[in-house]
Amino acid sequence: MKIPLRLLMVQDPGADTGLLERHLEEGGYDLVLQRVDSAEALRQALKQAWDLVISEYFLEHFSAHAALRILKESGNDLPFIVFTGSIAEETAVEIMREGAHDYVMKHNMTRLLPVIDRELREAGERSRRRQAEEALRASEKRFRSIFQNAVAGMAVLSLDGRFLQVNPALCQMLNYSESELLGLNALDITHPADLALTRRILHEGDKCQRQSADYEKRFIRRDGDTLWAHVSTTWLQDTDGRPTNAVVLITDITPHHQAKREIRQMAYFDNLTGLPNRQLFVDRCEKALNRARRNNSQVGVFIVDLDRFKGINETFSYAMGDYLLNTVSERLNACMRRGDHLARLGSDEFAVVSSGMESQEDFTILAQKILSALTTAFVLEGQAVYSSACIGIALFPMDGAEVEVLLKNAGAALNRAKEAGAGNYRYYSMEMNQMARERMAMEASLSRALEKGELRLYYQPQVDLASGAVVAMEALLRWDSPEFGSIPPTQFIPLAEQTGLIQPIGDWVLETAFSQAREWHRSGFGNLRMAVNISARQFKHADFVDRIDQVLQKSGIDPSLVELEVTESIVMERSEENLMTLTDLKSRGMKLAIDDFGTGYSMLSYLKYFPIDRLKIDRGFVSDISTDSDDAAITDAIIAMAHGLRVKVLAEGVETREQLDFLNQRCCQEGQGFFFSQPLTADQASDFLRNTNCRHRHTNHTV
């Protein structure tokens, strides 16, 4: 559908405008065009409504300068664009200083449509701003008129705020009948945020500390809406000067506040993305710094600059560029934690202020999360477009004590990040850059750990507590790095998840564990389960179930002898996607377990929605069950409720005979921990199975 465009063209008679018309019509505009070539004709034409004025620079009896002056005199706020074959740069600058919005050279027609699109959009913004300001002025004028003519709510209150008398205007204003209001106290219909103010003013009037008060407050109407009101209260006194009651004038100023909010939106927020602009961002930074000074904590100021945005903007339309910026702002918002603030500083530049971080490492994690969020393709006009960003980071207090200093230093860090190439981040301080480089080095080392054979699988037995038979082995991942030493899973697994390395590492774990299980089955331990941990990021990958199928087929293992351990967060989400994935896995005959159960405070009742076979009670509860009554009660409740839901229970971290006795008394079916065995290599685990005569035990044991 074409866009209507009312165009006033200042041009000599007989001049060829066909090129201009064709270009605009091909650009999607439905033209209403009038040409003028003199001052009088232009003045007459400006009495009509137009969207845009385009003027030739050189005219026989007229000029673009004169046309611009007439446009200003008319009071019309219209975009004025100079259209010319050739003018010098200083001439173009001169007319732009006089008020022209832009100029387009005839030999560069590709600029015409983007310039018109931009100027029409900005003219619309100016118009909306004027309307908002006019609405505010009209609201204020209306408020003064109402107040001066006493067309306002009126009430007589007791000294403690009870309504003694009300007028119809107040009843209508608050949507209460007269009898309903007379049964209430003013505090009953005051907005919670204004209760303290109202109580203080009533108290000061009762104690003769003031005779009148003018203030603004919010009431809650009978229909639940909020009413902003200007309240004028005067206390009446008896002959001894003691207050008897209060006369209150209440004026509805809700439209006034709505108009003020619209003005504030335009002043403090970006029109395109709705994000805070630089002015509001600086204010929020100041507040974050003040809190940090009181709490002796750190604040991070990030500047995020998109890579290749100019090229994308030129390749596609400006509308697509706007769409990209909106999508970027949505992705950045999704990265924010509670207490973080995101803003748009300029064309393709965003800023973040982050506080409440527990360690400097957390700032690095946030930076990597932002970069990762922007690497996924953007779809523009049906085409996948890849972008990225660079980030500069400055930290309070080491990199500066004031907002502008931190912004400047973050900008300097951003320049260093750009020098390093797209998709990089840099800290302003050398110390933090060193920490970031160490993290990146560990990430790079982890990416090569598989091919270098640095990853190992260990196996820990899971035991049937009633018979003592080993019923399963859990595969446990370990990383022995020549560069960093032995790194615990709690450190490198989150890094693998954040960088996407969890997918190839997870595939390797599944293949290795399933292959080892198949070898044990062939050696005579035919009913031995193989338990494998699945990370949340791995579980939520789109082709996770397909990957499981491929590994099952490659290993030849019986799916009924596989148990996948998922995190408690999967159950807590209770999403359709998670349920579908678990159901798909269950349909293949595999067992499903929830690892470290109890640490996420999930509700056992959620388990009825998921096809779970086994709960693994977290070692944190098991370690003190013989000495801590709370842990004992929690463990007892988990076992009892799981039995009620027909879900089996395995206790992790069993290390003592007392713990084992407690679990046996509560009919916990299985256990795992150092009491039975520490994690073992594959060869050690094979010896353990043979030495405990698992072949005979498993022959008579039902998994």
XYZ file of C-alpha atoms in Angstrom:
703
model
C 0.000 0.000 0.000
C 1.446 3.371 -1.033
C 2.093 6.149 1.469
C 0.288 9.460 0.763
C 2.718 12.368 0.423
C 1.635 15.999 -0.024
C 4.640 17.648 -1.647
C 5.117 21.372 -2.297
C 7.808 21.874 -4.966
C 9.557 25.248 -5.398
C 10.702 25.161 -9.049
C 10.849 27.276 -12.197
C 8.112 26.726 -14.854
C 9.046 24.131 -17.417
C 11.688 22.473 -15.257
C 11.838 18.711 -15.549
C 10.592 17.070 -12.333
C 9.856 13.714 -13.883
C 12.959 12.109 -12.361
C 11.962 13.248 -8.889
C 8.350 12.121 -9.288
C 9.292 8.722 -10.645
C 11.794 8.159 -7.825
C 9.230 8.997 -5.148
C 6.494 6.908 -6.735
C 8.850 3.949 -7.121
C 9.809 4.444 -3.461
C 6.202 3.773 -2.397
C 4.728 7.271 -2.192
C 1.354 8.377 -3.567
C 2.076 11.989 -4.560
C -0.096 15.081 -4.328
C 2.236 17.663 -5.920
C 2.022 21.426 -6.423
C 4.741 23.594 -7.988
C 5.344 27.277 -7.188
C 7.993 29.655 -8.514
C 7.399 32.954 -6.686
C 7.094 34.354 -3.190
C 3.384 35.134 -3.533
C 2.573 31.707 -4.958
C 4.473 30.080 -2.106
C 2.619 32.148 0.533
C -0.719 31.166 -0.970
C 0.242 27.500 -1.207
C 1.378 27.406 2.431
C -2.205 28.135 3.506
C -2.908 24.510 2.591
C -1.680 21.386 4.402
C 1.642 19.894 3.195
C 3.978 17.182 4.428
C 7.198 18.369 2.810
C 8.800 21.233 0.883
C 11.478 20.501 -1.749
C 13.135 23.512 -3.345
C 15.504 23.858 -6.270
C 18.513 25.883 -5.184
C 18.888 27.891 -8.390
C 15.705 29.603 -9.705
C 15.350 32.337 -12.286
C 13.362 34.874 -10.190
C 13.371 33.211 -6.808
C 15.765 31.256 -4.519
C 15.836 28.476 -1.958
C 16.961 31.047 0.650
C 13.890 33.194 0.028
C 11.605 30.165 0.048
C 13.029 29.076 3.396
C 12.418 32.543 4.899
C 8.796 32.519 3.718
C 8.270 29.039 5.162
C 9.542 30.231 8.550
C 7.342 33.353 8.431
C 4.279 31.200 7.751
C 4.742 29.319 11.036
C 4.575 25.926 9.336
C 6.977 23.366 10.795
C 7.648 21.462 7.565
C 10.780 19.602 6.484
C 12.623 21.755 3.913
C 14.954 19.879 1.532
C 17.144 21.525 -1.105
C 17.246 19.598 -4.420
C 19.979 20.728 -6.752
C 22.350 19.673 -9.481
C 25.504 21.166 -8.047
C 26.357 23.487 -5.149
C 29.511 24.007 -3.189
C 29.879 22.522 0.269
C 30.024 25.953 1.929
C 26.814 26.930 0.156
C 25.093 23.797 1.458
C 26.351 24.519 4.968
C 25.069 28.084 4.761
C 21.508 27.139 3.867
C 21.510 24.344 6.472
C 22.432 26.981 9.064
C 19.496 29.068 7.903
C 17.166 26.186 8.722
C 17.090 23.768 5.793
C 16.820 20.199 7.024
C 18.964 18.563 4.330
C 20.026 18.756 0.676
C 20.111 16.123 -2.077
C 22.246 16.249 -5.205
C 20.531 15.190 -8.419
C 23.372 12.897 -9.333
C 22.962 11.027 -6.005
C 19.281 10.156 -5.994
C 19.842 7.168 -3.686
C 19.905 9.634 -0.763
C 16.491 11.057 -1.563
C 14.230 8.381 -0.078
C 16.232 7.869 3.153
C 16.361 11.650 3.692
C 12.603 12.027 3.137
C 11.832 9.031 5.368
C 13.971 10.477 8.163
C 12.625 14.009 7.932
C 8.990 12.866 7.844
C 9.608 10.688 10.899
C 11.283 13.521 12.807
C 8.537 15.949 11.789
C 6.012 13.497 13.196
C 7.938 13.351 16.467
C 7.964 17.157 16.673
C 4.241 17.247 16.031
C 3.511 14.685 18.738
C 5.719 16.586 21.176
C 3.822 19.812 20.461
C 0.516 18.027 20.954
C 1.695 16.666 24.298
C 2.850 20.118 25.389
C -0.435 21.648 24.244
C -2.318 18.943 26.154
C -0.297 19.820 29.257
C -1.014 23.518 28.879
C -4.687 22.811 28.239
C -4.795 20.543 31.306
C -3.219 23.226 33.494
C -5.613 25.853 32.149
C -8.558 23.533 32.777
C -7.305 22.843 36.309
C -7.050 26.596 37.137
C -10.513 27.256 35.764
C -12.069 24.428 37.768
C -10.309 25.434 40.955
C -11.101 29.162 40.660
C -14.767 28.452 40.081
C -14.857 25.956 42.986
C -16.011 23.169 40.706
C -14.115 20.706 42.852
C -14.726 17.974 45.332
C -15.471 19.287 48.794
C -15.558 17.510 52.137
C -15.617 18.194 55.847
C -13.369 15.832 57.808
C -13.005 15.016 61.477
C -9.567 15.575 62.951
C -8.712 11.888 62.452
C -9.777 12.000 58.770
C -13.354 10.630 58.796
C -15.719 12.041 56.163
C -18.440 14.125 57.884
C -19.855 15.805 54.803
C -19.216 15.421 51.047
C -20.501 17.135 47.919
C -21.803 15.460 44.713
C -18.691 16.468 42.764
C -16.467 14.503 45.145
C -18.780 11.490 44.998
C -18.644 11.532 41.217
C -14.880 12.050 41.274
C -14.227 9.033 43.508
C -17.109 6.901 42.149
C -18.655 6.507 45.626
C -22.151 7.361 46.769
C -22.569 9.915 49.552
C -23.538 7.254 52.094
C -20.537 5.109 51.167
C -18.071 7.979 51.628
C -19.607 9.010 54.954
C -18.777 5.570 56.284
C -15.092 5.876 55.367
C -11.936 7.581 56.551
C -9.825 9.506 54.023
C -7.021 7.034 54.773
C -9.254 4.176 53.562
C -9.191 5.478 49.984
C -5.650 6.907 49.969
C -3.031 5.256 47.750
C -0.599 3.188 49.887
C 2.335 5.297 48.694
C 0.696 8.453 50.116
C -0.543 7.126 53.474
C 2.454 8.443 55.437
C 2.049 11.939 53.923
C -1.676 12.022 54.706
C -1.194 10.822 58.307
C 1.512 13.431 58.899
C -0.645 16.300 57.622
C -3.671 15.172 59.683
C -1.458 14.891 62.781
C 0.065 18.365 62.298
C -3.400 19.911 61.894
C -4.742 18.146 64.989
C -1.773 19.403 67.054
C -2.166 23.011 65.790
C 1.178 22.794 63.985
C -0.437 24.116 60.807
C -3.732 25.787 59.829
C -3.698 24.869 56.136
C -1.918 22.603 53.711
C -1.700 22.326 49.904
C -0.325 19.101 48.458
C -0.777 16.457 45.803
C -1.740 12.873 46.569
C -3.359 9.813 45.038
C -6.764 8.370 45.868
C -8.021 4.882 44.993
C -11.434 5.166 43.325
C -14.188 2.672 43.999
C -13.476 1.022 40.613
C -9.804 0.546 41.574
C -8.357 3.278 39.336
C -5.873 5.794 40.702
C -6.914 9.455 40.861
C -4.251 12.139 41.194
C -5.593 15.083 43.171
C -4.537 18.508 44.349
C -5.729 18.761 47.959
C -6.207 22.037 49.830
C -6.974 21.513 53.529
C -7.946 24.208 56.065
C -8.539 23.468 59.743
C -11.453 25.255 61.418
C -11.014 26.341 65.058
C -13.282 27.115 67.964
C -13.174 30.340 69.959
C -10.298 28.973 72.043
C -8.202 28.303 68.961
C -8.582 24.530 69.134
C -9.118 22.706 65.786
C -12.583 21.214 65.384
C -12.545 19.753 61.852
C -11.062 20.293 58.410
C -12.517 21.612 55.169
C -10.954 19.971 52.116
C -11.020 20.980 48.446
C -10.070 18.122 46.113
C -9.336 18.715 42.426
C -8.755 15.960 39.883
C -5.375 16.558 38.181
C -5.002 13.087 36.643
C -4.890 14.445 33.042
C -2.200 16.898 34.161
C -0.058 14.033 35.470
C -0.677 11.970 32.363
C 0.553 14.839 30.203
C 3.600 15.256 32.473
C 4.369 11.554 32.071
C 4.214 11.903 28.284
C 6.613 14.864 28.393
C 8.926 12.910 30.694
C 8.813 9.947 28.309
C 9.961 12.174 25.469
C 12.642 13.838 27.602
C 14.162 10.760 29.209
C 13.490 7.826 26.875
C 14.620 6.861 23.399
C 11.766 7.214 20.904
C 12.746 4.136 18.882
C 13.531 1.475 21.492
C 11.769 2.900 24.553
C 15.004 2.515 26.523
C 16.299 5.258 28.828
C 18.387 7.862 27.003
C 21.753 9.248 28.099
C 20.234 11.807 30.487
C 18.228 9.207 32.417
C 21.112 6.729 32.270
C 23.444 9.245 33.934
C 20.848 9.800 36.665
C 20.548 6.057 37.304
C 24.327 5.726 37.342
C 24.526 8.449 39.983
C 22.060 6.561 42.175
C 23.955 3.298 41.696
C 27.230 5.017 42.678
C 25.628 6.539 45.782
C 24.419 3.101 46.904
C 27.841 1.607 46.177
C 29.528 4.296 48.298
C 27.251 3.440 51.220
C 27.664 -0.319 50.768
C 31.365 -0.232 49.849
C 30.590 -2.237 46.699
C 31.456 -2.103 42.998
C 29.547 -0.766 39.991
C 30.266 -1.643 36.370
C 29.614 0.764 33.488
C 29.482 -0.989 30.100
C 29.371 0.635 26.655
C 28.147 -1.766 23.965
C 28.763 -0.815 20.336
C 27.388 -2.880 17.445
C 29.808 -4.091 14.780
C 28.956 -3.497 11.102
C 25.702 -1.626 11.855
C 26.446 1.110 9.314
C 26.903 -1.465 6.558
C 23.695 -3.267 7.530
C 21.816 0.032 7.601
C 23.046 0.946 4.124
C 22.386 -2.506 2.657
C 18.816 -2.634 3.932
C 16.289 0.148 4.535
C 16.316 2.495 7.508
C 13.166 0.732 8.688
C 15.108 -2.532 8.812
C 17.882 -0.751 10.696
C 15.305 0.393 13.242
C 13.979 -3.161 13.483
C 17.487 -4.443 14.118
C 18.065 -1.904 16.896
C 14.765 -2.876 18.547
C 15.710 -6.549 18.374
C 19.135 -5.795 19.825
C 17.543 -3.868 22.708
C 15.251 -6.840 23.436
C 18.185 -9.262 23.522
C 20.194 -6.935 25.743
C 17.232 -6.538 28.092
C 17.041 -10.316 28.415
C 20.654 -10.310 29.677
C 19.954 -7.832 32.471
C 19.765 -8.922 36.096
C 17.668 -7.258 38.751
C 19.394 -3.963 39.522
C 20.967 -3.595 36.066
C 19.941 -0.662 33.860
C 20.143 -0.571 30.064
C 20.098 2.592 27.916
C 20.603 3.662 24.328
C 23.264 6.362 24.042
C 23.354 6.864 20.275
C 22.699 5.318 16.897
C 24.131 1.848 17.558
C 25.595 2.429 21.020
C 24.045 1.081 24.201
C 25.110 1.352 27.841
C 24.637 -0.759 30.960
C 25.164 0.080 34.610
C 25.454 -3.036 36.761
C 25.644 -3.164 40.548
C 25.311 -5.767 43.274
C 27.863 -8.122 41.723
C 29.483 -10.473 44.225
C 32.836 -10.548 42.438
C 34.676 -8.983 39.524
C 34.304 -12.256 37.664
C 30.538 -11.599 37.526
C 31.129 -8.540 35.340
C 33.031 -10.739 32.895
C 30.166 -13.241 32.837
C 27.703 -10.430 32.033
C 29.925 -9.163 29.204
C 30.185 -12.646 27.699
C 26.440 -13.133 28.067
C 25.802 -9.922 26.125
C 28.234 -10.860 23.345
C 26.705 -14.330 23.107
C 23.176 -12.895 22.862
C 24.170 -10.789 19.849
C 25.851 -13.571 17.869
C 22.578 -15.299 16.922
C 21.420 -14.311 13.433
C 18.969 -11.437 12.920
C 16.397 -12.004 10.171
C 16.020 -8.893 7.996
C 13.654 -9.072 5.019
C 13.808 -12.854 5.171
C 17.612 -12.921 5.139
C 19.784 -14.073 8.038
C 22.152 -11.257 9.020
C 24.943 -11.776 11.521
C 26.197 -8.976 13.714
C 28.251 -8.751 16.861
C 29.395 -6.108 19.320
C 32.366 -4.792 21.239
C 32.160 -3.814 24.907
C 34.190 -1.407 27.012
C 33.943 -1.741 30.807
C 34.923 0.660 33.587
C 34.510 -0.227 37.264
C 33.726 2.000 40.241
C 35.677 2.899 42.330
C 39.016 1.814 40.797
C 38.397 3.359 37.343
C 36.653 6.545 38.446
C 34.405 8.043 41.111
C 32.057 10.063 38.862
C 29.663 8.981 36.125
C 31.225 11.021 33.330
C 34.697 9.739 34.198
C 33.454 6.144 34.148
C 31.711 6.705 30.801
C 34.879 8.218 29.355
C 37.005 5.340 30.605
C 34.499 2.759 29.380
C 34.701 4.482 25.997
C 38.482 4.177 26.045
C 38.152 0.483 26.902
C 35.675 0.120 24.028
C 38.249 1.503 21.600
C 40.752 -1.119 22.779
C 38.122 -3.820 22.335
C 37.497 -2.656 18.750
C 41.213 -2.733 18.037
C 41.196 -6.390 19.052
C 38.452 -7.141 16.506
C 34.700 -7.743 16.432
C 33.096 -9.575 19.337
C 35.612 -8.495 21.993
C 35.400 -6.790 25.367
C 38.032 -4.942 27.369
C 38.293 -3.507 30.872
C 39.726 -0.083 31.494
C 41.892 -1.367 34.367
C 44.855 -3.569 33.551
C 44.113 -5.896 36.457
C 40.626 -6.704 35.191
C 41.916 -7.090 31.648
C 44.347 -9.677 33.003
C 41.498 -11.568 34.698
C 39.457 -11.405 31.504
C 42.403 -12.673 29.471
C 42.879 -15.540 31.927
C 39.217 -16.465 31.563
C 39.514 -16.308 27.782
C 42.668 -18.435 27.988
C 40.821 -21.030 30.050
C 37.980 -20.925 27.542
C 40.441 -21.474 24.687
C 42.114 -24.304 26.600
C 38.740 -25.923 27.283
C 37.876 -25.752 23.580
C 40.986 -27.887 22.882
C 40.638 -30.196 25.876
C 38.639 -32.805 23.959
C 41.056 -33.186 21.062
C 44.026 -33.231 23.456
C 42.487 -35.972 25.587
C 42.487 -33.875 28.773
C 38.910 -34.806 29.723
C 38.358 -37.980 31.725
C 35.334 -39.939 32.885
C 35.289 -41.467 36.339
C 32.565 -43.791 37.604
C 30.983 -43.958 41.056
C 28.858 -46.965 42.075
C 25.206 -46.600 43.062
C 24.151 -49.323 45.503
C 20.883 -51.031 46.353
C 20.686 -50.410 50.113
C 18.624 -53.514 50.840
C 20.893 -56.055 49.096
C 24.199 -54.221 48.862
C 24.361 -54.875 45.111
C 25.798 -52.318 42.723
C 22.887 -51.382 40.471
C 24.394 -48.485 38.537
C 27.485 -46.453 37.765
C 27.340 -42.651 37.490
C 29.698 -41.091 34.931
C 31.564 -38.111 36.431
C 33.497 -35.682 34.213
C 36.956 -34.418 35.210
C 39.390 -32.020 33.482
C 43.141 -32.281 34.087
C 44.688 -29.323 32.279
C 48.484 -29.117 31.824
C 48.120 -25.319 31.893
C 45.677 -24.812 34.794
C 45.935 -28.078 36.715
C 42.956 -30.086 37.970
C 39.871 -27.911 37.469
C 36.660 -28.821 39.349
C 33.457 -29.322 37.314
C 31.799 -26.481 39.248
C 34.261 -24.130 37.501
C 34.554 -25.463 33.962
C 30.985 -26.752 33.372
C 29.447 -23.223 33.715
C 32.178 -21.951 31.370
C 31.299 -24.687 28.865
C 27.615 -23.731 29.096
C 28.279 -20.025 28.602
C 30.483 -20.620 25.551
C 28.436 -23.365 23.880
C 31.195 -25.965 24.394
C 28.772 -27.996 26.488
C 27.346 -29.489 23.276
C 30.503 -31.262 21.961
C 31.649 -32.081 25.507
C 28.221 -33.467 26.369
C 28.215 -35.591 23.209
C 31.649 -36.987 24.134
C 30.489 -37.828 27.671
C 27.412 -39.652 26.363
C 29.392 -41.605 23.765
C 32.150 -42.572 26.223
C 29.779 -43.523 29.051
C 27.421 -45.529 26.812
C 30.351 -47.341 25.212
C 31.766 -48.243 28.645
C 28.346 -49.419 29.826
C 28.000 -51.632 26.767
C 31.401 -53.148 27.514
C 30.333 -53.940 31.099
C 27.089 -55.488 29.856
C 29.040 -57.779 27.564
C 31.352 -58.710 30.458
C 28.478 -60.156 32.470
C 26.988 -57.166 34.266
C 23.910 -57.182 32.060
C 21.561 -55.177 34.284
C 23.962 -52.388 35.248
C 22.516 -48.891 34.737
C 24.660 -46.082 33.395
C 23.747 -42.688 34.891
C 24.858 -39.537 33.037
C 24.381 -35.902 34.093
C 22.749 -33.579 31.549
C 23.226 -29.811 31.920
C 20.247 -27.474 31.515
C 21.783 -25.802 28.446
C 22.440 -29.219 26.865
C 18.915 -30.419 27.685
C 17.274 -27.365 26.076
C 19.188 -27.600 22.818
C 16.823 -28.033 19.874
C 18.330 -31.334 18.678
C 19.080 -32.869 22.105
C 16.761 -35.862 21.651
C 18.188 -36.503 18.163
C 21.706 -36.503 19.630
C 20.631 -39.063 22.258
C 19.180 -41.271 19.505
C 22.421 -41.114 17.539
C 24.560 -42.044 20.549
C 22.196 -44.892 21.502
C 22.354 -46.290 17.984
C 26.134 -45.954 17.784
C 26.774 -47.646 21.141
C 24.125 -50.351 20.783
C 23.221 -49.998 24.468
C 19.756 -50.986 25.708
C 17.946 -47.650 26.449
C 16.329 -49.187 29.550
C 19.809 -49.366 31.110
C 20.426 -45.638 30.636
C 19.494 -43.073 33.283
C 19.731 -39.387 32.424
C 20.084 -37.065 35.413
C 18.598 -33.604 34.889
C 18.753 -30.574 37.134
C 15.958 -29.590 39.466
C 15.494 -26.331 37.514
C 14.000 -28.343 34.636
C 11.144 -29.405 36.913
C 10.756 -25.945 38.451
C 10.127 -24.385 35.026
C 7.280 -26.814 34.281
C 7.219 -25.758 30.633
C 5.591 -27.580 27.736
C 8.970 -27.840 25.959
C 10.650 -29.497 28.947
C 7.754 -31.892 29.449
C 7.820 -32.834 25.756
C 11.578 -33.530 25.844
C 11.298 -35.670 28.978
C 8.348 -37.549 27.491
C 10.313 -38.208 24.273
C 13.225 -39.603 26.281
C 10.908 -41.707 28.428
C 9.189 -43.123 25.348
C 12.545 -44.559 24.296
C 12.683 -46.610 27.495
C 15.308 -44.551 29.344
C 15.210 -43.814 33.065
C 15.017 -40.194 34.250
C 16.366 -38.851 37.526
C 16.473 -35.441 39.211
C 19.973 -34.682 40.487
C 20.730 -32.810 43.753
C 17.046 -32.766 44.670
C 16.050 -30.203 47.309
C 18.587 -27.498 46.500
C 16.201 -25.626 44.218
C 13.214 -25.674 46.584
C 10.988 -27.270 43.983
C 7.639 -28.663 44.987
C 7.298 -32.423 45.065
C 3.785 -32.018 43.721
C 5.300 -30.880 40.408
C 6.726 -34.375 39.939
C 3.323 -35.743 38.984
C 3.543 -33.712 35.772
C 6.880 -35.251 34.740
C 7.818 -38.889 33.939
C 10.550 -39.057 36.616
C 11.825 -42.448 37.864
C 14.246 -41.434 40.598
C 15.104 -38.564 42.955
C 18.688 -38.081 44.100
C 18.619 -36.416 47.519
C 21.329 -33.749 47.648
C 24.383 -34.616 49.751
C 23.854 -31.388 51.706
C 20.845 -32.969 53.453
C 22.382 -36.445 53.830
C 25.645 -35.315 55.450
C 23.951 -34.234 58.704
C 20.862 -36.464 58.869
C 22.226 -38.273 61.939
C 22.932 -35.012 63.836
C 20.667 -32.281 62.411
C 16.955 -32.719 63.069
C 15.980 -30.314 60.275
C 17.973 -32.191 57.626
C 16.623 -35.479 58.968
C 13.046 -34.195 58.732
C 13.544 -32.898 55.193
C 15.124 -36.166 54.046
C 12.376 -38.163 55.734
C 9.697 -36.043 54.012
C 11.316 -36.349 50.582
C 11.498 -40.148 50.880
C 7.920 -40.464 52.138
C 6.404 -38.192 49.512
C 8.447 -39.775 46.718
C 7.151 -43.192 47.758
C 3.645 -41.772 47.637
C 4.274 -40.667 44.062
C 5.867 -44.053 43.238
C 9.222 -42.436 42.538
C 12.399 -44.203 43.711
C 14.921 -42.404 45.912
C 18.745 -42.407 45.889
C 20.714 -40.625 48.607
C 23.951 -38.916 47.563
C 26.977 -38.396 49.791
C 26.531 -41.449 52.041
C 29.737 -41.631 54.111
C 28.903 -43.223 57.463
C 27.154 -46.274 58.892
C 24.799 -43.960 60.830
C 23.645 -42.319 57.626
C 23.146 -45.707 55.988
C 21.100 -46.993 58.948
C 18.897 -43.878 58.881
C 18.232 -44.299 55.158
C 17.503 -48.011 55.495
C 15.008 -47.322 58.284
C 13.168 -44.858 55.980
C 13.166 -47.373 53.093
C 15.408 -45.283 50.838
C 16.106 -47.689 47.976
C 19.582 -46.648 46.806
C 22.687 -44.803 47.948
C 25.904 -43.350 46.570
C 28.975 -41.987 48.296
C 32.406 -42.654 49.793
C 30.932 -45.225 52.215
C 30.643 -47.507 49.203
C 33.343 -46.159 46.884
C 35.016 -43.006 45.672
C 34.884 -42.176 41.916
C 36.917 -44.744 39.966
C 38.599 -45.010 36.594
C 36.995 -47.435 34.133
C 39.522 -50.172 34.994
C 39.108 -49.612 38.730
C 35.330 -49.691 38.370
C 35.567 -53.004 36.481
C 37.648 -54.484 39.335
C 35.137 -53.127 41.857
C 32.269 -54.816 40.033
C 34.093 -58.143 39.896
C 35.237 -58.006 43.524
C 31.724 -57.316 44.819
C 30.365 -60.195 42.763
C 27.905 -57.898 40.965
C 27.267 -60.500 38.269
C 25.414 -62.765 40.687
C 23.665 -59.906 42.445
C 22.400 -58.267 39.261
C 21.088 -61.546 37.927
C 18.433 -61.452 40.665
C 17.977 -57.745 40.971
C 15.305 -55.709 39.243
C 16.476 -52.242 38.240
